CSV table of C-alpha atoms and ligand atoms in Angstrom, one decimal:
chain,number,residue,atom,x,y,z
A,17,MET,CA,-11.6,18.9,0.5
A,18,LYS,CA,-12.9,17.8,-2.9
A,19,LYS,CA,-10.5,14.9,-3.0
A,20,GLN,CA,-11.9,14.0,0.3
A,21,ILE,CA,-15.4,14.1,-0.9
A,22,ASP,CA,-14.7,12.1,-4.0
A,23,PHE,CA,-13.0,9.4,-2.0
A,24,LEU,CA,-15.9,9.3,0.6
A,25,ILE,CA,-18.3,8.6,-2.4
A,26,GLN,CA,-16.2,5.7,-3.5
A,27,GLY,CA,-16.0,4.7,-0.2
A,28,VAL,CA,-19.8,4.9,0.4
A,29,LYS,CA,-20.5,3.2,-3.0
A,30,ASN,CA,-18.1,0.3,-2.5
A,31,ILE,CA,-17.2,-0.1,1.2
A,32,LYS,CA,-16.3,-3.7,1.0
A,33,GLU,CA,-13.7,-2.7,-1.7
A,34,VAL,CA,-12.3,0.3,-0.5
A,35,GLY,CA,-12.5,-0.4,3.0
A,36,ALA,CA,-12.4,3.3,4.4
A,37,LEU,CA,-14.4,6.4,4.0
A,38,THR,CA,-11.6,8.9,4.5
A,39,ARG,CA,-8.0,8.9,2.3
A,40,SER,CA,-4.9,8.8,4.6
A,41,GLY,CA,-3.9,12.1,6.0
A,42,PRO,CA,-0.3,13.5,5.8
A,43,ILE,CA,1.1,12.1,9.0
A,44,LEU,CA,-0.2,8.8,8.3
A,45,CYS,CA,1.4,8.9,4.7
A,46,LYS,CA,4.5,9.8,6.1
A,47,LYS,CA,4.6,7.0,8.5
A,48,MET,CA,3.5,4.3,5.8
A,49,ILE,CA,6.7,5.4,3.8
A,50,LEU,CA,9.1,5.7,6.9
A,51,PRO,CA,11.4,2.8,5.8
A,52,VAL,CA,11.6,3.7,2.3
A,53,PRO,CA,15.1,5.5,1.8
A,54,SER,CA,15.7,8.7,-0.3
A,55,ASP,CA,19.4,8.0,-0.8
A,56,LYS,CA,19.5,4.9,-2.9
A,57,ASP,CA,17.3,3.7,-5.9
A,58,VAL,CA,14.4,1.4,-5.0
A,59,VAL,CA,11.6,-0.3,-6.5
A,60,VAL,CA,8.5,0.3,-4.4
A,61,VAL,CA,5.2,-1.5,-5.0
A,62,GLU,CA,2.3,0.1,-3.4
A,63,LEU,CA,-1.1,-2.0,-3.0
A,64,GLY,CA,-4.5,-0.3,-2.8
A,65,ALA,CA,-3.2,3.1,-4.0
A,66,GLY,CA,-6.7,4.7,-4.2
A,67,ASP,CA,-6.4,8.3,-5.6
A,68,GLY,CA,-2.6,8.4,-5.0
A,69,VAL,CA,-2.5,10.2,-1.7
A,70,ILE,CA,0.6,7.9,-0.3
A,71,THR,CA,1.9,7.7,-3.9
A,72,LYS,CA,2.4,11.5,-4.0
A,73,HIS,CA,4.4,11.3,-0.8
A,74,LEU,CA,6.3,8.3,-2.0
A,75,LEU,CA,7.3,10.1,-5.4
A,76,LYS,CA,8.4,13.2,-3.3
A,77,LYS,CA,10.8,11.0,-1.1
A,78,VAL,CA,12.4,8.6,-3.5
A,79,SER,CA,15.5,9.0,-5.7
A,80,ALA,CA,15.7,10.0,-9.3
A,81,ASN,CA,16.1,6.4,-10.4
A,82,SER,CA,13.9,4.8,-8.2
A,83,ARG,CA,10.3,3.0,-9.5
A,84,VAL,CA,7.0,3.4,-7.8
A,85,ILE,CA,4.3,0.9,-9.0
A,86,SER,CA,1.0,1.4,-7.7
A,87,ILE,CA,-1.9,-0.9,-7.9
A,88,GLU,CA,-5.5,0.3,-7.7
A,89,LEU,CA,-8.7,-1.9,-8.4
A,90,ASN,CA,-11.4,0.9,-8.3
A,91,GLU,CA,-11.8,2.6,-11.7
A,92,THR,CA,-12.9,5.8,-10.4
A,93,LEU,CA,-9.9,6.1,-8.0
A,94,PHE,CA,-7.5,4.8,-10.6
A,95,GLN,CA,-8.5,7.7,-13.1
A,96,LYS,CA,-7.1,10.1,-10.4
A,97,LEU,CA,-4.0,8.0,-9.6
A,98,SER,CA,-3.3,7.8,-13.3
A,99,LYS,CA,-3.2,11.6,-13.6
A,100,ILE,CA,0.2,11.8,-11.5
A,101,MET,CA,2.7,12.5,-14.1
A,102,ASP,CA,6.2,11.2,-13.2
A,103,SER,CA,8.6,9.2,-15.1
A,104,ARG,CA,9.4,7.0,-12.3
A,105,PHE,CA,5.7,5.9,-11.7
A,106,THR,CA,3.7,3.1,-13.1
A,107,PRO,CA,-0.1,3.4,-12.2
A,108,ILE,CA,-1.9,-0.1,-12.8
A,109,LEU,CA,-5.5,-0.5,-12.8
A,110,GLY,CA,-5.8,-4.2,-11.3
A,111,ASN,CA,-6.3,-6.6,-8.4
A,112,ILE,CA,-3.5,-7.6,-6.1
A,113,ASP,CA,-4.6,-11.3,-6.8
A,114,ASP,CA,-2.8,-10.8,-10.3
A,115,LEU,CA,0.5,-9.6,-8.6
A,116,ASP,CA,2.5,-12.2,-10.3
A,117,LYS,CA,1.6,-11.0,-13.6
A,118,ILE,CA,1.8,-7.5,-12.8
A,119,LEU,CA,5.5,-8.1,-11.4
A,120,ASP,CA,6.4,-10.2,-14.4
A,121,GLU,CA,5.1,-7.6,-16.8
A,122,GLU,CA,7.1,-4.9,-15.0
A,123,GLY,CA,10.1,-7.1,-15.0
A,124,ILE,CA,10.2,-7.0,-11.2
A,125,ILE,CA,11.9,-9.9,-9.7
A,126,LEU,CA,12.5,-8.7,-6.2
A,127,MET,CA,11.0,-5.2,-5.0
A,128,ASP,CA,12.7,-3.2,-2.2
A,129,HIS,CA,9.6,-2.2,-0.3
A,130,MET,CA,5.9,-3.1,-0.3
A,131,VAL,CA,3.5,-0.4,0.8
A,132,SER,CA,-0.2,-1.5,1.4
A,133,ALA,CA,-3.4,0.3,2.2
A,134,VAL,CA,-5.6,-2.7,0.8
A,135,PRO,CA,-8.1,-3.4,3.4
A,136,PHE,CA,-6.8,-6.9,4.5
A,137,ILE,CA,-9.1,-6.5,7.7
A,138,ILE,CA,-12.2,-7.2,5.7
A,139,MET,CA,-10.5,-9.9,3.5
A,140,ASP,CA,-10.6,-13.5,4.0
A,141,ASN,CA,-8.0,-14.2,6.8
A,142,ASP,CA,-6.5,-17.3,4.8
A,143,TYR,CA,-6.3,-15.4,1.7
A,144,VAL,CA,-4.3,-12.4,3.5
A,145,ILE,CA,-1.9,-15.2,5.2
A,146,ASN,CA,-1.1,-16.7,1.9
A,147,PHE,CA,-0.8,-13.6,0.1
A,148,LEU,CA,1.9,-12.1,2.5
A,149,ASN,CA,3.4,-15.4,2.9
A,150,LYS,CA,4.1,-15.6,-1.0
A,151,TYR,CA,5.0,-12.0,-1.5
A,152,LYS,CA,7.3,-11.5,1.4
A,153,THR,CA,9.8,-13.7,-0.8
A,154,ARG,CA,9.6,-11.2,-3.6
A,155,ILE,CA,10.7,-8.2,-1.3
A,156,ARG,CA,14.6,-8.0,-0.8
A,157,LYS,CA,16.3,-8.8,2.4
A,158,GLY,CA,16.6,-5.4,4.4
A,159,GLY,CA,13.5,-4.1,2.7
A,160,SER,CA,10.0,-3.6,4.2
A,161,PHE,CA,6.4,-4.2,4.4
A,162,THR,CA,4.0,-1.6,5.6
A,163,GLN,CA,0.4,-1.8,6.2
A,164,VAL,CA,-2.2,0.6,7.5
A,165,HIS,CA,-4.8,-0.7,9.8
A,166,TYR,CA,-7.6,0.6,11.8
A,167,GLY,CA,-6.7,-1.8,14.9
A,168,PHE,CA,-3.7,-3.4,16.5
A,169,LYS,CA,-2.7,-6.6,14.6
A,170,ARG,CA,0.9,-6.8,15.8
A,171,LYS,CA,0.9,-10.6,16.3
A,172,PHE,CA,-0.7,-11.5,13.0
A,173,TYR,CA,2.3,-9.7,11.2
A,174,GLU,CA,4.9,-10.7,13.6
A,175,LYS,CA,3.9,-14.6,12.8
A,176,ILE,CA,4.3,-13.7,9.1
A,177,PHE,CA,7.5,-11.6,9.0
A,178,GLY,CA,9.0,-12.4,12.4
A,179,ASN,CA,8.8,-8.8,13.4
A,180,ALA,CA,6.4,-6.1,13.4
A,181,LYS,CA,6.3,-2.5,14.7
A,182,HIS,CA,3.3,-0.7,15.4
A,183,HIS,CA,3.1,3.1,14.8
A,184,PHE,CA,-0.1,4.6,16.2
A,185,VAL,CA,-1.4,7.8,14.2
A,186,PRO,CA,-3.9,9.3,16.7
A,187,ALA,CA,-4.0,12.6,14.4
A,188,ASN,CA,-5.5,10.7,11.4
A,189,VAL,CA,-9.3,10.6,10.8
A,190,PRO,CA,-10.1,7.9,11.9
A,191,PRO,CA,-6.9,7.2,14.1
A,192,ALA,CA,-4.9,4.5,12.3
A,193,VAL,CA,-1.9,2.0,13.0
A,194,VAL,CA,0.9,1.5,10.8
A,195,VAL,CA,2.4,-1.9,10.9
A,196,GLU,CA,6.0,-1.9,9.7
A,197,SER,CA,7.9,-5.1,9.3
A,198,THR,CA,11.5,-5.7,8.1
A,199,ILE,CA,12.2,-8.5,5.7
A,200,VAL,CA,14.8,-10.6,7.4
B,2,SAM,C1,-8.3,2.3,2.6
B,2,SAM,S1,-8.1,2.5,0.8
B,2,SAM,C2,-6.8,3.6,0.8
B,2,SAM,C3,-6.4,4.4,-0.3
B,2,SAM,C4,-5.1,5.4,-0.2
B,2,SAM,N1,-4.1,4.5,-0.6
B,2,SAM,C5,-5.2,6.0,1.2
B,2,SAM,O1,-4.3,5.6,1.8
B,2,SAM,O2,-6.0,6.7,1.4
B,2,SAM,C6,-7.9,0.9,0.2
B,2,SAM,C7,-7.6,1.0,-1.3
B,2,SAM,O3,-7.3,-0.6,-1.7
B,2,SAM,C8,-8.2,-0.7,-3.1
B,2,SAM,N2,-8.4,-2.4,-3.1
B,2,SAM,C9,-9.0,-3.1,-2.3
B,2,SAM,N3,-9.0,-4.3,-2.7
B,2,SAM,C10,-8.1,-4.2,-3.7
B,2,SAM,C11,-7.6,-5.3,-4.4
B,2,SAM,N4,-7.8,-6.6,-4.3
B,2,SAM,N5,-6.5,-4.9,-5.3
B,2,SAM,C12,-6.1,-3.7,-5.5
B,2,SAM,N6,-6.6,-2.7,-4.7
B,2,SAM,C13,-7.6,-3.0,-3.9
B,2,SAM,C14,-9.3,-0.1,-3.0
B,2,SAM,O4,-10.3,0.2,-4.0
B,2,SAM,C15,-9.0,1.3,-2.0
B,2,SAM,O5,-8.8,2.3,-3.1
């Protein structure tokens, strides 16, 4: 409950940046990482990690030699994120605008999966289209992109990735949709 309240405070203070008042619930977290395998080593880049609620599910799921790199803009949420201690995990206080530099610094040419909770819905449409078109080329073929939304945007992602599944998660507060695209 304390974590929800702390998140709510950040959401109220910075709604345009955080984009939500509640952190993802467990069912939503599991749906967000559905395409990420447990039985092979992968590099996962997480955008908008918040206090690490999805990150913890990722770290429970991925193999011993996988990597999880999680980027978060809000300093207060980042402080909590960076308390996660796991040798496979790299928390980064930063902006997805600087993703090229972050990937370079982490020595990542191609990632296997990108998991995003960044509030694209309240960001400039052209920015989001350019961002996704650019970074889909940095995800390995057969890998995936997942995005949480609080509305249906299948066509938007289908145009960019050529495919998009929607998983509706009514049990989340508020009900959410996970968009899942495979990199082809
Ligand atoms: C809807 S919250 C999701 C938090 C957490 N992953 C969860 O599922 O509960 C979106 C997060 O994206 C972060 N964010 C927003 N814009 C960002 C940006 N440009 N770069 C990095 N993180 C950003 C916000 O600070 C916020 O923590």
